[in-house]
């Protein structure tokens, strides 16, 4: 083969593309695998949370039934009408409590069947209790009904059914917890396995490409001895770089086996390798790479960076789901002012006014509520960046007797037809070229608010601003 054949730019381009495209494809597959695994983990966490909610609601229903039974019995034995207060109060609250329990187990046919039986038994108890009250008020033999304990037996059967429901749900909660643990292990082991494969492939392909290029250069050296020293030096440097990177990958793999580093570091290792090898190609072979090749490498590095950010955001969201919730008094106004000062320091030239209502207090986890305000105020700051005279507000209003905290801006807003996508991970209503971001911030906010027993809603008008409002279960410090 002639020397001109070795200098064929198309051949060199094919070699370069093979060395870049395959690692990029594997990296993309890795990101897809991790995305799927983390979504499965999040679903398992949500299922476990639902089981916890069912157990808590079952306890509330049981207590209301106990209050109703003891109130009736106390009235019948003492004649004191004050005992009827818990009887009537629990009776008024029972339908709502049972309704919430039904909604929580709506996806479980066996639990729905137990609730139907519970309704039937409760109706029987209610009829019997009405009979006792009538007998008491009409001067009948009500004491015999109390002594025979028929009402207590009926209530015991209801409580037994509730205990059975709670036992089944507790077993499901244990199973769902075990599933979440298995999903977490799959994320770790899957990331480690793909990292080993990707690292080994990168090392092999790098060495293979170097060998091919070295053979080409040696053929040229037969006709141009003057370039021999330069080519050998270049080859030696490249060999040293590959050996160094291979050693680093070996150390990283060993560390992965012991899992002594954090999960986020482990998952980002292959992305750093892709970025590093791309940079190495740009630095060492930049003059030989065409403009199209440069563009491919730049896009590859940008994709690796974005992939790393997405993985970090997903892991951060997962950690928020499992972090211990510390309930304490929180000054939302002070937190919001700190966040606003940080945003202003980052872009001091912005024409933006913050209007933060004073004295906004709540009870919750201060660290997580700061994340909520950072995301909501940060979004308002971002989406008012193109607005002269921008205004961002934090205020509270009353809704059904409880405070609702709102962040309002006069930015670009959005179409409410797409509001259902706002709180889903990676769902964005604006192009990344217009406003940067990963699409995980509002999903994080919703998860934190739900962990606090609250809810979050959004209202907006295209080019007319947006308002995000949230509630907390314990709103007062």
mmCIF file of C-alpha atoms in Angstrom, residues 137-388:
data_model
loop_
_atom_site.group_PDB
_atom_site.id
_atom_site.type_symbol
_atom_site.label_atom_id
_atom_site.label_comp_id
_atom_site.label_asym_id
_atom_site.label_seq_id
_atom_site.Cartn_x
_atom_site.Cartn_y
_atom_site.Cartn_z
ATOM 1 C CA UNK A 137 -84.440 7.063 75.898
ATOM 2 C CA UNK A 138 -87.696 5.056 75.814
ATOM 3 C CA UNK A 139 -86.955 3.452 79.179
ATOM 4 C CA UNK A 140 -86.473 -0.013 77.726
ATOM 5 C CA UNK A 141 -84.103 -2.761 78.911
ATOM 6 C CA UNK A 142 -81.011 -1.045 77.522
ATOM 7 C CA UNK A 143 -78.778 -2.341 80.329
ATOM 8 C CA UNK A 144 -79.309 -5.905 79.162
ATOM 9 C CA UNK A 145 -78.021 -4.940 75.721
ATOM 10 C CA UNK A 146 -74.902 -3.399 77.262
ATOM 11 C CA UNK A 147 -74.256 -6.319 79.641
ATOM 12 C CA UNK A 148 -74.640 -8.916 76.890
ATOM 13 C CA UNK A 149 -71.823 -7.105 75.030
ATOM 14 C CA UNK A 150 -73.339 -7.451 71.566
ATOM 15 C CA UNK A 151 -72.182 -3.937 70.629
ATOM 16 C CA UNK A 152 -68.658 -4.675 71.794
ATOM 17 C CA UNK A 153 -68.587 -7.941 69.836
ATOM 18 C CA UNK A 154 -69.684 -6.137 66.720
ATOM 19 C CA UNK A 155 -67.039 -3.430 67.209
ATOM 20 C CA UNK A 156 -64.366 -6.075 67.930
ATOM 21 C CA UNK A 157 -65.157 -7.715 64.572
ATOM 22 C CA UNK A 158 -64.730 -4.326 62.876
ATOM 23 C CA UNK A 159 -61.405 -3.719 64.621
ATOM 24 C CA UNK A 160 -60.302 -7.248 63.739
ATOM 25 C CA UNK A 161 -61.021 -6.507 60.086
ATOM 26 C CA UNK A 162 -59.053 -3.261 60.331
ATOM 27 C CA UNK A 163 -56.165 -5.143 61.974
ATOM 28 C CA UNK A 164 -56.243 -7.642 59.123
ATOM 29 C CA UNK A 165 -56.150 -4.804 56.578
ATOM 30 C CA UNK A 166 -53.221 -3.169 58.403
ATOM 31 C CA UNK A 167 -51.361 -6.491 58.668
ATOM 32 C CA UNK A 168 -51.685 -7.108 54.927
ATOM 33 C CA UNK A 169 -50.584 -3.542 54.154
ATOM 34 C CA UNK A 170 -47.661 -3.841 56.577
ATOM 35 C CA UNK A 171 -46.511 -6.988 54.780
ATOM 36 C CA UNK A 172 -46.786 -5.164 51.459
ATOM 37 C CA UNK A 173 -44.801 -2.263 52.861
ATOM 38 C CA UNK A 174 -42.039 -4.694 53.847
ATOM 39 C CA UNK A 175 -42.105 -6.247 50.378
ATOM 40 C CA UNK A 176 -42.017 -2.826 48.724
ATOM 41 C CA UNK A 177 -39.137 -1.766 50.951
ATOM 42 C CA UNK A 178 -37.244 -4.893 49.946
ATOM 43 C CA UNK A 179 -38.036 -4.117 46.297
ATOM 44 C CA UNK A 180 -36.686 -0.586 46.700
ATOM 45 C CA UNK A 181 -33.515 -2.008 48.258
ATOM 46 C CA UNK A 182 -33.116 -4.424 45.347
ATOM 47 C CA UNK A 183 -33.616 -1.589 42.886
ATOM 48 C CA UNK A 184 -30.920 0.442 44.645
ATOM 49 C CA UNK A 185 -28.518 -2.494 44.449
ATOM 50 C CA UNK A 186 -29.330 -2.889 40.761
ATOM 51 C CA UNK A 187 -28.452 0.774 40.181
ATOM 52 C CA UNK A 188 -25.118 0.309 41.931
ATOM 53 C CA UNK A 189 -24.191 -2.987 40.327
ATOM 54 C CA UNK A 190 -25.495 -1.964 36.898
ATOM 55 C CA UNK A 191 -23.478 1.252 36.972
ATOM 56 C CA UNK A 192 -20.381 -0.611 38.145
ATOM 57 C CA UNK A 193 -20.694 -3.295 35.458
ATOM 58 C CA UNK A 194 -21.207 -0.783 32.681
ATOM 59 C CA UNK A 195 -18.328 1.286 33.989
ATOM 60 C CA UNK A 196 -16.017 -1.726 33.830
ATOM 61 C CA UNK A 197 -17.152 -2.546 30.302
ATOM 62 C CA UNK A 198 -16.876 1.041 29.115
ATOM 63 C CA UNK A 199 -13.483 1.537 30.761
ATOM 64 C CA UNK A 200 -12.084 -1.656 29.268
ATOM 65 C CA UNK A 201 -13.455 -0.790 25.832
ATOM 66 C CA UNK A 202 -12.053 2.728 25.956
ATOM 67 C CA UNK A 203 -8.630 1.412 26.907
ATOM 68 C CA UNK A 204 -8.715 -1.273 24.189
ATOM 69 C CA UNK A 205 -9.947 1.070 21.475
ATOM 70 C CA UNK A 206 -7.466 3.765 22.428
ATOM 71 C CA UNK A 207 -4.601 1.310 22.248
ATOM 72 C CA UNK A 208 -5.904 -0.219 19.024
ATOM 73 C CA UNK A 209 -6.189 3.162 17.332
ATOM 74 C CA UNK A 210 -2.696 4.061 18.499
ATOM 75 C CA UNK A 211 -1.324 0.843 17.072
ATOM 76 C CA UNK A 212 -3.031 1.491 13.726
ATOM 77 C CA UNK A 213 -1.770 5.054 13.587
ATOM 78 C CA UNK A 214 1.693 3.925 14.644
ATOM 79 C CA UNK A 215 1.817 1.380 11.792
ATOM 80 C CA UNK A 216 0.791 4.090 9.343
ATOM 81 C CA UNK A 217 3.473 6.420 10.613
ATOM 82 C CA UNK A 218 6.137 3.695 10.451
ATOM 83 C CA UNK A 219 5.312 3.112 6.759
ATOM 84 C CA UNK A 220 5.838 6.803 6.120
ATOM 85 C CA UNK A 221 9.094 6.780 8.080
ATOM 86 C CA UNK A 222 10.634 4.470 5.471
ATOM 87 C CA UNK A 223 10.432 7.365 2.998
ATOM 88 C CA UNK A 224 10.944 10.240 5.455
ATOM 89 C CA UNK A 225 13.577 9.300 8.031
ATOM 90 C CA UNK A 226 13.693 12.904 9.160
ATOM 91 C CA UNK A 227 10.225 12.464 10.788
ATOM 92 C CA UNK A 228 11.121 9.249 12.641
ATOM 93 C CA UNK A 229 12.156 10.821 15.932
ATOM 94 C CA UNK A 230 9.093 13.050 16.055
ATOM 95 C CA UNK A 231 6.707 10.179 15.319
ATOM 96 C CA UNK A 232 8.343 7.888 17.902
ATOM 97 C CA UNK A 233 8.200 10.645 20.492
ATOM 98 C CA UNK A 234 4.539 11.219 19.687
ATOM 99 C CA UNK A 235 3.848 7.513 19.956
ATOM 100 C CA UNK A 236 5.701 7.295 23.274
ATOM 101 C CA UNK A 237 3.702 10.192 24.672
ATOM 102 C CA UNK A 238 0.456 8.658 23.526
ATOM 103 C CA UNK A 239 1.429 5.276 24.964
ATOM 104 C CA UNK A 240 2.261 6.920 28.264
ATOM 105 C CA UNK A 241 -1.082 8.740 28.266
ATOM 106 C CA UNK A 242 -2.971 5.525 27.537
ATOM 107 C CA UNK A 243 -1.049 3.693 30.267
ATOM 108 C CA UNK A 244 -1.795 6.507 32.711
ATOM 109 C CA UNK A 245 -5.488 6.537 31.843
ATOM 110 C CA UNK A 246 -5.590 2.731 32.013
ATOM 111 C CA UNK A 247 -4.015 2.846 35.461
ATOM 112 C CA UNK A 248 -6.521 5.466 36.578
ATOM 113 C CA UNK A 249 -9.383 3.326 35.298
ATOM 114 C CA UNK A 250 -7.962 0.277 37.100
ATOM 115 C CA UNK A 251 -7.793 2.219 40.352
ATOM 116 C CA UNK A 252 -11.311 3.524 39.818
ATOM 117 C CA UNK A 253 -12.614 0.003 39.156
ATOM 118 C CA UNK A 254 -10.959 -1.275 42.319
ATOM 119 C CA UNK A 255 -12.559 1.535 44.275
ATOM 120 C CA UNK A 256 -15.922 0.732 42.724
ATOM 121 C CA UNK A 257 -15.680 -2.869 43.934
ATOM 122 C CA UNK A 258 -15.325 -1.671 47.519
ATOM 123 C CA UNK A 259 -17.970 1.049 47.044
ATOM 124 C CA UNK A 260 -15.987 3.442 49.208
ATOM 125 C CA UNK A 261 -16.850 6.429 47.068
ATOM 126 C CA UNK A 262 -20.228 8.008 46.746
ATOM 127 C CA UNK A 263 -22.746 6.765 44.203
ATOM 128 C CA UNK A 264 -22.720 9.981 42.205
ATOM 129 C CA UNK A 265 -18.916 9.797 41.770
ATOM 130 C CA UNK A 266 -19.148 6.176 40.616
ATOM 131 C CA UNK A 267 -21.838 6.910 38.073
ATOM 132 C CA UNK A 268 -20.047 9.939 36.657
ATOM 133 C CA UNK A 269 -16.740 8.111 36.116
ATOM 134 C CA UNK A 270 -17.552 6.849 32.587
ATOM 135 C CA UNK A 271 -18.729 10.304 31.586
ATOM 136 C CA UNK A 272 -15.422 11.771 32.735
ATOM 137 C CA UNK A 273 -13.595 9.112 30.714
ATOM 138 C CA UNK A 274 -15.531 9.985 27.555
ATOM 139 C CA UNK A 275 -14.906 13.673 28.117
ATOM 140 C CA UNK A 276 -11.219 13.075 28.878
ATOM 141 C CA UNK A 277 -10.531 10.955 25.838
ATOM 142 C CA UNK A 278 -12.376 13.439 23.641
ATOM 143 C CA UNK A 279 -10.247 16.250 25.062
ATOM 144 C CA UNK A 280 -7.111 14.144 24.560
ATOM 145 C CA UNK A 281 -8.013 13.623 20.906
ATOM 146 C CA UNK A 282 -8.571 17.352 20.472
ATOM 147 C CA UNK A 283 -5.255 18.201 22.117
ATOM 148 C CA UNK A 284 -3.076 15.539 20.478
ATOM 149 C CA UNK A 285 -4.644 15.169 17.036
ATOM 150 C CA UNK A 286 -6.459 18.477 16.693
ATOM 151 C CA UNK A 287 -4.648 19.539 13.546
ATOM 152 C CA UNK A 288 -5.535 16.292 11.801
ATOM 153 C CA UNK A 289 -9.207 16.327 12.719
ATOM 154 C CA UNK A 290 -11.596 17.975 10.310
ATOM 155 C CA UNK A 291 -14.024 20.706 11.340
ATOM 156 C CA UNK A 292 -16.778 18.086 11.301
ATOM 157 C CA UNK A 293 -14.704 15.929 13.665
ATOM 158 C CA UNK A 294 -14.150 18.893 15.978
ATOM 159 C CA UNK A 295 -17.905 19.500 16.027
ATOM 160 C CA UNK A 296 -18.596 15.833 16.836
ATOM 161 C CA UNK A 297 -16.140 15.956 19.734
ATOM 162 C CA UNK A 298 -17.586 19.218 21.064
ATOM 163 C CA UNK A 299 -21.082 17.760 20.958
ATOM 164 C CA UNK A 300 -19.869 14.606 22.664
ATOM 165 C CA UNK A 301 -18.287 16.583 25.515
ATOM 166 C CA UNK A 302 -21.397 18.745 25.881
ATOM 167 C CA UNK A 303 -23.603 15.627 25.985
ATOM 168 C CA UNK A 304 -21.370 14.029 28.615
ATOM 169 C CA UNK A 305 -21.575 17.148 30.763
ATOM 170 C CA UNK A 306 -25.361 17.288 30.481
ATOM 171 C CA UNK A 307 -25.635 13.561 31.200
ATOM 172 C CA UNK A 308 -23.634 14.042 34.382
ATOM 173 C CA UNK A 309 -25.917 16.856 35.500
ATOM 174 C CA UNK A 310 -28.987 14.715 34.856
ATOM 175 C CA UNK A 311 -27.541 11.821 36.880
ATOM 176 C CA UNK A 312 -26.681 14.196 39.742
ATOM 177 C CA UNK A 313 -30.214 15.606 39.686
ATOM 178 C CA UNK A 314 -31.781 12.137 39.701
ATOM 179 C CA UNK A 315 -29.629 10.996 42.615
ATOM 180 C CA UNK A 316 -30.391 14.220 44.475
ATOM 181 C CA UNK A 317 -34.111 13.599 43.942
ATOM 182 C CA UNK A 318 -33.755 10.003 45.154
ATOM 183 C CA UNK A 319 -31.853 11.122 48.270
ATOM 184 C CA UNK A 320 -34.583 13.631 49.049
ATOM 185 C CA UNK A 321 -37.095 10.769 49.029
ATOM 186 C CA UNK A 322 -35.169 8.823 51.678
ATOM 187 C CA UNK A 323 -33.653 11.589 53.815
ATOM 188 C CA UNK A 324 -34.896 11.827 57.401
ATOM 189 C CA UNK A 325 -37.476 14.584 57.830
ATOM 190 C CA UNK A 326 -36.709 16.897 60.762
ATOM 191 C CA UNK A 327 -39.703 18.920 61.962
ATOM 192 C CA UNK A 328 -38.763 22.300 63.406
ATOM 193 C CA UNK A 329 -39.948 25.937 63.250
ATOM 194 C CA UNK A 330 -38.829 27.533 59.973
ATOM 195 C CA UNK A 331 -38.716 31.236 59.059
ATOM 196 C CA UNK A 332 -39.584 31.126 55.355
ATOM 197 C CA UNK A 333 -39.101 34.881 54.958
ATOM 198 C CA UNK A 334 -35.478 34.694 56.162
ATOM 199 C CA UNK A 335 -34.746 31.689 53.936
ATOM 200 C CA UNK A 336 -36.267 33.469 50.922
ATOM 201 C CA UNK A 337 -34.229 36.624 51.549
ATOM 202 C CA UNK A 338 -31.026 34.571 51.699
ATOM 203 C CA UNK A 339 -31.897 32.890 48.392
ATOM 204 C CA UNK A 340 -32.813 36.246 46.784
ATOM 205 C CA UNK A 341 -29.520 37.824 47.920
ATOM 206 C CA UNK A 342 -27.606 34.913 46.394
ATOM 207 C CA UNK A 343 -29.424 35.294 43.065
ATOM 208 C CA UNK A 344 -28.812 39.051 43.051
ATOM 209 C CA UNK A 345 -25.112 38.626 43.802
ATOM 210 C CA UNK A 346 -24.830 36.207 40.875
ATOM 211 C CA UNK A 347 -26.313 38.763 38.430
ATOM 212 C CA UNK A 348 -26.000 42.198 40.031
ATOM 213 C CA UNK A 349 -27.039 44.037 36.868
ATOM 214 C CA UNK A 350 -30.554 42.553 36.704
ATOM 215 C CA UNK A 351 -33.527 44.951 36.941
ATOM 216 C CA UNK A 352 -35.474 42.728 39.321
ATOM 217 C CA UNK A 353 -37.408 43.524 42.497
ATOM 218 C CA UNK A 354 -38.022 40.952 45.240
ATOM 219 C CA UNK A 355 -41.117 41.472 47.408
ATOM 220 C CA UNK A 356 -40.897 38.979 50.298
ATOM 221 C CA UNK A 357 -43.650 39.172 52.888
ATOM 222 C CA UNK A 358 -42.278 39.353 56.450
ATOM 223 C CA UNK A 359 -43.032 36.880 59.205
ATOM 224 C CA UNK A 360 -43.843 33.861 57.017
ATOM 225 C CA UNK A 361 -43.413 30.964 59.460
ATOM 226 C CA UNK A 362 -44.040 27.249 59.090
ATOM 227 C CA UNK A 363 -42.992 23.949 60.585
ATOM 228 C CA UNK A 364 -40.918 21.468 58.611
ATOM 229 C CA UNK A 365 -37.401 20.500 57.594
ATOM 230 C CA UNK A 366 -35.494 23.780 57.148
ATOM 231 C CA UNK A 367 -32.914 22.217 54.824
ATOM 232 C CA UNK A 368 -35.526 20.770 52.465
ATOM 233 C CA UNK A 369 -37.726 23.867 52.546
ATOM 234 C CA UNK A 370 -34.692 25.913 51.531
ATOM 235 C CA UNK A 371 -34.358 23.629 48.475
ATOM 236 C CA UNK A 372 -38.033 24.379 47.682
ATOM 237 C CA UNK A 373 -37.443 28.145 47.798
ATOM 238 C CA UNK A 374 -34.177 27.889 45.865
ATOM 239 C CA UNK A 375 -35.970 26.099 43.031
ATOM 240 C CA UNK A 376 -39.122 28.246 42.979
ATOM 241 C CA UNK A 377 -37.328 31.599 43.344
ATOM 242 C CA UNK A 378 -34.575 30.393 40.991
ATOM 243 C CA UNK A 379 -37.173 29.510 38.348
ATOM 244 C CA UNK A 380 -38.839 32.904 38.757
ATOM 245 C CA UNK A 381 -35.421 34.581 38.443
ATOM 246 C CA UNK A 382 -34.643 32.542 35.314
ATOM 247 C CA UNK A 383 -37.958 33.094 33.550
ATOM 248 C CA UNK A 384 -37.946 36.863 34.210
ATOM 249 C CA UNK A 385 -34.412 37.276 32.806
ATOM 250 C CA UNK A 386 -35.807 38.730 29.569
ATOM 251 C CA UNK A 387 -38.189 41.076 31.375
ATOM 252 C CA UNK A 388 -37.410 44.725 32.152
#
